[in-house]
């Protein structure tokens, strides 16, 4: 039976080259800073993103949290999108563990926050208000259909942040997808930000891990935050080794995932009952909705698809997210469209 998993690019398994590198990696105690493979990964990540230092962390969630803790104190305020992953899906960690006050600004459909909305949300210096400290953006933007935020937008927000002495963090879980989608380097996208977190464990296929990058002083503080959060790992080079393979060999091929996402979106949109509500995908995420001519709701449709060997994510009552990745080839795209056609058959009003 088919087993096509489009729920997320987090389901990607490590490649044979990664397993090989993990087996051979030279190791040491990273809490003492003595794991040569972790150190190599951190240096490589910092260099690729044009920052002076890097820090390996177990997850993107910890990367964002440790970054916010390194930028903000208790009672400080962070501005972020109302659809930001950090606001919606990180268990409120910045508030629960950091005492950092989240203030949301409306995400535009393209994932950006308007400069006017940001400016209006920055607090005056008044004893009634929490001090605004940090602006956090997300690129690509997951809940905004995997859109890529352009380099110029980052610089425009930077100019605003500088006017008010604010710091900027990027949740770049899929930064390399954004760079590929825009035809620019990850370094250009990272340039306006004081700190960036990106994931090795999504489209880049590593089994575990994210990296935070920034300047030396910031990484020094993030390192302490990582320790407080219990994220100091020991012979973590077994994991970092896969991350090095990810950065060295898996970035170039992301364009294949993006091409397949476009192919899938185009073909699904031709099926009666399916609406491509966010347009053709910019990166590796396809969002589609069942129109009112389909008798099934999202959950029922998802179950029918599972029976046909295809797993998709349900993100609203009649809306799906399908993410292409290394383990989804051209044949899987054809099979997915066929499964949708079969699942819809006999279910149209
Ligand atoms: C996946 C993701 C994260 C968190 O990464 P985990 O490794 O799952 O903790 C953060 N931000 C975005 C946009 C993500 O997609």
Short mmCIF file of C-alpha atoms and ligand atoms in Angstrom, two decimals:
data_model
loop_
_atom_site.label_atom_id
_atom_site.label_comp_id
_atom_site.label_asym_id
_atom_site.label_seq_id
_atom_site.Cartn_x
_atom_site.Cartn_y
_atom_site.Cartn_z
CA UNK A 1 0.00 0.00 0.00
CA UNK A 2 1.02 3.59 -0.63
CA UNK A 3 2.44 5.58 2.27
CA UNK A 4 2.74 9.22 1.27
CA UNK A 5 3.10 11.56 4.22
CA UNK A 6 2.42 15.20 3.34
CA UNK A 7 1.47 16.34 6.85
CA UNK A 8 4.75 18.18 7.31
CA UNK A 9 8.40 18.27 6.25
CA UNK A 10 9.19 17.33 9.87
CA UNK A 11 8.40 13.71 8.99
CA UNK A 12 11.53 13.49 6.83
CA UNK A 13 13.90 10.70 7.84
CA UNK A 14 17.68 11.19 7.81
CA UNK A 15 19.37 10.23 4.56
CA UNK A 16 21.92 7.38 4.29
CA UNK A 17 24.71 10.00 4.07
CA UNK A 18 23.50 11.48 7.37
CA UNK A 19 23.46 8.09 9.09
CA UNK A 20 26.99 7.50 7.86
CA UNK A 21 28.18 10.90 9.12
CA UNK A 22 26.49 10.31 12.49
CA UNK A 23 28.30 7.00 12.92
CA UNK A 24 31.71 8.53 12.16
CA UNK A 25 31.40 11.90 13.93
CA UNK A 26 34.20 12.85 16.35
CA UNK A 27 32.56 13.64 19.72
CA UNK A 28 33.18 15.39 23.03
CA UNK A 29 31.21 16.99 25.86
CA UNK A 30 29.41 19.95 24.32
CA UNK A 31 28.47 21.42 27.70
CA UNK A 32 32.24 21.97 28.06
CA UNK A 33 32.29 23.26 24.47
CA UNK A 34 34.40 20.23 23.51
CA UNK A 35 32.33 18.50 20.84
CA UNK A 36 34.23 19.19 17.61
CA UNK A 37 31.26 18.24 15.43
CA UNK A 38 28.87 20.58 17.24
CA UNK A 39 31.48 23.33 16.98
CA UNK A 40 31.85 22.71 13.25
CA UNK A 41 28.08 22.87 12.71
CA UNK A 42 27.77 26.10 14.71
CA UNK A 43 30.63 27.72 12.77
CA UNK A 44 29.20 26.56 9.43
CA UNK A 45 25.72 27.88 10.26
CA UNK A 46 27.07 31.24 11.45
CA UNK A 47 29.17 31.58 8.30
CA UNK A 48 26.28 30.66 5.96
CA UNK A 49 24.01 33.21 7.63
CA UNK A 50 26.66 35.93 7.89
CA UNK A 51 26.70 36.12 11.70
CA UNK A 52 29.65 35.76 14.06
CA UNK A 53 28.41 32.85 16.21
CA UNK A 54 25.98 29.93 16.31
CA UNK A 55 24.37 27.70 18.93
CA UNK A 56 22.97 24.19 18.35
CA UNK A 57 19.63 23.62 20.11
CA UNK A 58 17.33 20.57 20.25
CA UNK A 59 14.35 22.23 18.52
CA UNK A 60 13.08 25.31 16.74
CA UNK A 61 10.85 26.00 19.71
CA UNK A 62 13.84 26.12 22.05
CA UNK A 63 15.73 28.24 19.52
CA UNK A 64 13.00 30.87 19.50
CA UNK A 65 12.54 30.72 23.28
CA UNK A 66 16.25 30.96 24.10
CA UNK A 67 16.53 33.86 21.64
CA UNK A 68 13.63 35.74 23.22
CA UNK A 69 15.10 35.11 26.68
CA UNK A 70 18.44 36.45 25.45
CA UNK A 71 16.83 39.64 24.11
CA UNK A 72 14.12 40.36 26.72
CA UNK A 73 13.70 40.52 30.47
CA UNK A 74 10.55 39.78 32.48
CA UNK A 75 7.83 42.31 31.74
CA UNK A 76 9.28 43.32 28.38
CA UNK A 77 7.03 43.20 25.33
CA UNK A 78 7.59 41.43 22.03
CA UNK A 79 5.72 42.30 18.83
CA UNK A 80 4.83 39.33 16.63
CA UNK A 81 2.21 38.28 14.10
CA UNK A 82 -1.14 36.93 15.25
CA UNK A 83 -0.40 33.86 13.10
CA UNK A 84 3.23 33.51 14.21
CA UNK A 85 4.34 30.00 15.14
CA UNK A 86 5.85 31.41 18.33
CA UNK A 87 2.48 32.89 19.29
CA UNK A 88 0.29 29.95 18.27
CA UNK A 89 2.28 26.75 18.59
CA UNK A 90 5.05 27.06 21.16
CA UNK A 91 2.90 26.45 24.24
CA UNK A 92 3.15 30.07 25.36
CA UNK A 93 6.74 29.46 26.48
CA UNK A 94 7.88 33.06 26.11
CA UNK A 95 5.18 34.15 28.60
CA UNK A 96 5.20 31.06 30.84
CA UNK A 97 8.97 30.76 31.20
CA UNK A 98 10.25 34.20 30.24
CA UNK A 99 7.56 36.51 31.61
CA UNK A 100 7.69 38.19 28.19
CA UNK A 101 4.46 39.90 27.16
CA UNK A 102 3.39 38.97 23.62
CA UNK A 103 1.62 41.69 21.64
CA UNK A 104 0.23 40.51 18.34
CA UNK A 105 0.03 42.52 15.15
CA UNK A 106 -2.21 41.35 12.28
CA UNK A 107 -0.33 39.20 9.74
CA UNK A 108 -1.01 40.28 6.17
CA UNK A 109 -1.83 37.40 3.76
CA UNK A 110 1.81 37.46 2.56
CA UNK A 111 3.12 36.87 6.11
CA UNK A 112 4.36 40.41 6.68
CA UNK A 113 3.29 42.83 9.42
CA UNK A 114 2.48 46.27 8.06
CA UNK A 115 4.95 48.98 9.04
CA UNK A 116 2.07 51.22 10.14
CA UNK A 117 0.65 48.50 12.41
CA UNK A 118 4.11 47.85 13.87
CA UNK A 119 4.73 51.54 14.48
CA UNK A 120 1.33 51.91 16.14
CA UNK A 121 2.08 48.94 18.43
CA UNK A 122 5.41 50.29 19.74
CA UNK A 123 4.88 51.60 23.27
CA UNK A 124 5.67 55.06 24.50
CA UNK A 125 7.89 55.31 27.59
CA UNK A 126 5.15 55.41 30.21
CA UNK A 127 4.89 53.60 33.55
CA UNK A 128 1.56 52.10 32.45
CA UNK A 129 3.13 50.15 29.60
CA UNK A 130 5.49 47.20 29.25
CA UNK A 131 8.60 48.35 27.36
CA UNK A 132 8.67 47.17 23.74
CA UNK A 133 11.95 45.31 23.26
CA UNK A 134 11.77 42.98 20.28
CA UNK A 135 10.11 42.47 16.89
CA UNK A 136 9.87 38.83 15.75
CA UNK A 137 9.14 37.84 12.15
CA UNK A 138 8.76 34.43 10.49
CA UNK A 139 10.19 33.35 7.12
CA UNK A 140 8.82 31.36 5.32
CA UNK A 141 5.52 32.03 7.02
CA UNK A 142 3.89 28.72 7.88
CA UNK A 143 0.27 29.78 8.54
CA UNK A 144 0.40 32.27 5.64
CA UNK A 145 0.79 29.43 3.13
CA UNK A 146 4.57 29.20 3.19
CA UNK A 147 5.09 32.69 1.81
CA UNK A 148 8.61 34.12 1.61
CA UNK A 149 9.22 37.59 3.09
CA UNK A 150 11.54 39.57 0.78
CA UNK A 151 14.93 41.02 1.75
CA UNK A 152 13.70 44.61 1.29
CA UNK A 153 10.87 44.06 3.76
CA UNK A 154 13.34 42.91 6.44
CA UNK A 155 15.39 46.07 5.89
CA UNK A 156 12.27 48.26 6.10
CA UNK A 157 11.40 46.73 9.49
CA UNK A 158 15.04 47.16 10.55
CA UNK A 159 14.86 50.91 9.84
CA UNK A 160 11.75 51.14 12.03
CA UNK A 161 13.33 49.03 14.78
CA UNK A 162 16.42 51.27 14.76
CA UNK A 163 14.26 54.38 15.16
CA UNK A 164 13.04 52.97 18.48
CA UNK A 165 16.12 51.01 19.57
CA UNK A 166 14.39 47.63 19.21
CA UNK A 167 15.99 44.24 18.53
CA UNK A 168 14.85 41.91 15.75
CA UNK A 169 14.55 38.10 15.81
CA UNK A 170 13.70 35.89 12.85
CA UNK A 171 11.94 32.56 13.24
CA UNK A 172 13.56 31.20 10.11
CA UNK A 173 12.48 27.60 10.68
CA UNK A 174 12.34 27.37 6.87
CA UNK A 175 14.78 30.18 6.02
CA UNK A 176 16.47 28.16 3.28
CA UNK A 177 13.10 27.55 1.62
CA UNK A 178 12.54 31.31 1.68
CA UNK A 179 15.96 31.94 0.11
CA UNK A 180 15.25 29.40 -2.63
CA UNK A 181 11.76 30.83 -3.28
CA UNK A 182 13.13 34.37 -3.63
CA UNK A 183 16.35 33.48 -5.46
CA UNK A 184 18.51 35.18 -2.80
CA UNK A 185 20.99 33.87 -0.22
CA UNK A 186 19.98 32.96 3.32
CA UNK A 187 22.64 35.46 4.39
CA UNK A 188 20.83 38.33 2.65
CA UNK A 189 17.58 37.38 4.35
CA UNK A 190 19.28 37.13 7.75
CA UNK A 191 21.18 40.43 7.46
CA UNK A 192 18.57 42.79 9.00
CA UNK A 193 18.09 40.59 12.08
CA UNK A 194 19.99 40.50 15.37
CA UNK A 195 19.23 36.78 15.71
CA UNK A 196 17.89 33.98 13.54
CA UNK A 197 16.70 30.46 14.37
CA UNK A 198 16.50 27.89 11.59
CA UNK A 199 15.56 24.19 11.61
CA UNK A 200 17.77 21.35 10.38
CA UNK A 201 14.99 18.85 11.05
CA UNK A 202 12.42 19.95 8.46
CA UNK A 203 13.04 20.09 4.72
CA UNK A 204 16.78 19.65 5.31
CA UNK A 205 16.05 16.11 6.63
CA UNK A 206 18.26 16.01 9.73
CA UNK A 207 16.64 13.95 12.51
CA UNK A 208 16.93 16.55 15.29
CA UNK A 209 17.97 20.12 15.84
CA UNK A 210 17.97 23.79 15.05
CA UNK A 211 20.65 26.47 15.13
CA UNK A 212 20.49 30.01 16.51
CA UNK A 213 22.88 32.56 15.03
CA UNK A 214 23.76 36.11 16.06
CA UNK A 215 26.69 38.10 17.41
CA UNK A 216 29.04 36.75 20.11
CA UNK A 217 27.42 38.65 22.99
CA UNK A 218 23.93 37.50 22.00
CA UNK A 219 25.00 33.87 21.61
CA UNK A 220 26.69 34.04 25.03
CA UNK A 221 23.31 34.98 26.58
CA UNK A 222 21.39 32.44 24.48
CA UNK A 223 23.85 29.77 25.63
CA UNK A 224 22.96 30.47 29.27
CA UNK A 225 19.23 30.42 28.38
CA UNK A 226 19.69 27.05 26.65
CA UNK A 227 21.27 25.70 29.85
CA UNK A 228 18.38 27.05 31.96
CA UNK A 229 15.92 25.34 29.63
CA UNK A 230 17.71 22.01 29.99
CA UNK A 231 18.98 22.09 26.42
CA UNK A 232 22.66 21.56 27.19
CA UNK A 233 23.43 18.26 25.46
CA UNK A 234 26.58 16.22 25.85
CA UNK A 235 27.92 14.22 22.87
CA UNK A 236 25.49 16.06 20.63
CA UNK A 237 27.90 15.71 17.70
CA UNK A 238 26.01 12.57 16.65
CA UNK A 239 23.11 14.91 15.86
CA UNK A 240 25.18 17.84 14.63
CA UNK A 241 26.87 15.54 12.10
CA UNK A 242 23.55 15.08 10.33
CA UNK A 243 23.05 18.85 10.48
CA UNK A 244 26.35 19.43 8.67
CA UNK A 245 25.29 17.05 5.89
CA UNK A 246 21.96 18.91 5.79
CA UNK A 247 23.62 22.29 5.28
CA UNK A 248 26.22 21.01 2.84
CA UNK A 249 24.01 18.86 0.63
CA UNK A 250 20.29 19.44 1.19
CA UNK A 251 19.89 23.18 0.60
CA UNK A 252 20.44 23.10 -3.17
CA UNK A 253 17.68 20.57 -3.75
CA UNK A 254 14.87 22.50 -2.03
CA UNK A 255 13.84 23.81 -5.45
CA UNK A 256 12.64 20.29 -6.26
CA UNK A 257 10.20 20.42 -3.32
CA UNK A 258 8.95 23.81 -4.46
CA UNK A 259 8.43 22.63 -8.05
CA UNK A 260 6.49 19.61 -6.79
CA UNK A 261 4.35 21.81 -4.53
CA UNK A 262 3.41 23.90 -7.57
CA UNK A 263 2.65 20.79 -9.59
CA UNK A 264 0.49 19.36 -6.80
CA UNK A 265 -1.34 22.64 -6.25
CA UNK A 266 -2.07 23.08 -9.95
CA UNK A 267 -3.43 19.56 -10.32
CA UNK A 268 -5.51 19.61 -7.12
CA UNK A 269 -7.03 22.94 -8.19
CA UNK A 270 -8.38 21.24 -11.33
CA UNK A 271 -10.45 18.79 -9.29
CA UNK A 272 -14.09 19.76 -8.76
CA UNK A 273 -14.70 20.66 -5.12
CA UNK A 274 -11.14 21.83 -4.39
CA UNK A 275 -10.17 25.48 -4.02
CA UNK A 276 -6.57 26.64 -4.03
CA UNK A 277 -7.36 29.44 -1.62
CA UNK A 278 -3.87 30.86 -1.15
CA UNK A 279 -2.86 30.71 -4.81
CA UNK A 280 0.11 28.82 -6.24
CA UNK A 281 2.63 28.02 -3.50
CA UNK A 282 5.86 30.02 -3.20
CA UNK A 283 7.66 27.28 -1.27
CA UNK A 284 6.88 23.71 -0.17
CA UNK A 285 3.38 24.17 1.30
CA UNK A 286 0.07 23.67 -0.49
CA UNK A 287 -3.10 24.88 1.21
CA UNK A 288 -6.46 23.77 -0.26
CA UNK A 289 -10.08 23.99 0.91
CA UNK A 290 -13.15 21.85 0.16
CA UNK A 291 -15.90 23.98 -1.36
CA UNK A 292 -19.60 23.64 -0.46
CA UNK A 293 -20.25 21.08 -3.21
CA UNK A 294 -18.29 18.45 -1.22
CA UNK A 295 -20.34 16.47 1.31
CA UNK A 296 -17.33 15.55 3.50
CA UNK A 297 -15.71 17.78 6.08
CA UNK A 298 -11.94 18.00 6.48
CA UNK A 299 -11.66 15.22 9.08
CA UNK A 300 -13.76 12.77 7.06
CA UNK A 301 -11.79 13.57 3.91
CA UNK A 302 -8.51 13.12 5.80
CA UNK A 303 -9.64 9.66 6.97
CA UNK A 304 -10.62 8.62 3.45
CA UNK A 305 -7.23 9.74 2.20
CA UNK A 306 -5.46 7.74 4.93
CA UNK A 307 -7.37 4.70 3.68
CA UNK A 308 -5.90 5.43 0.24
CA UNK A 309 -2.35 5.71 1.63
CA UNK A 310 -2.03 9.51 1.74
CA UNK A 311 -1.62 11.56 4.93
CA UNK A 312 -2.47 15.27 4.88
CA UNK A 313 -2.78 17.87 7.62
CA UNK A 314 -6.18 19.37 8.53
CA UNK A 315 -5.75 23.03 9.53
CA UNK A 316 -9.40 24.18 9.68
CA UNK A 317 -12.80 22.52 9.35
CA UNK A 318 -12.50 22.13 5.55
CA UNK A 319 -8.91 23.17 4.92
CA UNK A 320 -5.76 21.08 4.38
CA UNK A 321 -2.04 21.64 4.39
CA UNK A 322 0.16 19.43 2.21
CA UNK A 323 3.93 19.81 2.48
CA UNK A 324 6.33 18.43 -0.12
CA UNK A 325 9.76 17.17 0.95
CA UNK A 326 12.71 14.92 0.12
CA UNK A 327 10.68 11.72 0.57
CA UNK A 328 7.92 12.84 -1.83
CA UNK A 329 8.82 12.18 -5.48
CA UNK A 330 7.00 12.85 -8.75
CA UNK A 331 5.13 9.54 -8.56
CA UNK A 332 3.87 10.49 -5.10
CA UNK A 333 2.41 13.72 -6.51
CA UNK A 334 0.53 11.78 -9.19
CA UNK A 335 -0.68 9.25 -6.60
CA UNK A 336 -1.84 12.03 -4.25
CA UNK A 337 -3.94 13.68 -6.94
CA UNK A 338 -5.43 10.28 -7.79
CA UNK A 339 -6.23 9.66 -4.12
CA UNK A 340 -8.01 13.03 -3.86
CA UNK A 341 -10.02 12.22 -7.00
CA UNK A 342 -11.02 8.83 -5.54
CA UNK A 343 -11.85 10.28 -2.12
CA UNK A 344 -14.11 12.89 -3.72
CA UNK A 345 -15.90 10.42 -6.00
CA UNK A 346 -19.52 9.99 -4.90
CA UNK A 347 -19.16 12.70 -2.27
CA UNK A 348 -20.19 15.65 -4.43
CA UNK A 349 -23.58 17.30 -3.98
C1 LIG B 1 8.46 23.90 13.14
C2 LIG B 1 8.49 25.34 13.41
C3 LIG B 1 9.04 25.85 14.59
C4 LIG B 1 9.45 24.98 15.75
O1 LIG B 1 10.29 23.96 15.48
P1 LIG B 1 10.27 22.60 16.36
O2 LIG B 1 11.58 22.03 16.02
O3 LIG B 1 9.11 21.81 15.89
O4 LIG B 1 10.17 22.99 17.78
C5 LIG B 1 9.12 27.21 14.73
N1 LIG B 1 8.66 28.04 13.78
C6 LIG B 1 8.11 27.60 12.65
C7 LIG B 1 7.64 28.57 11.63
C8 LIG B 1 7.99 26.23 12.43
O5 LIG B 1 7.42 25.80 11.31
#
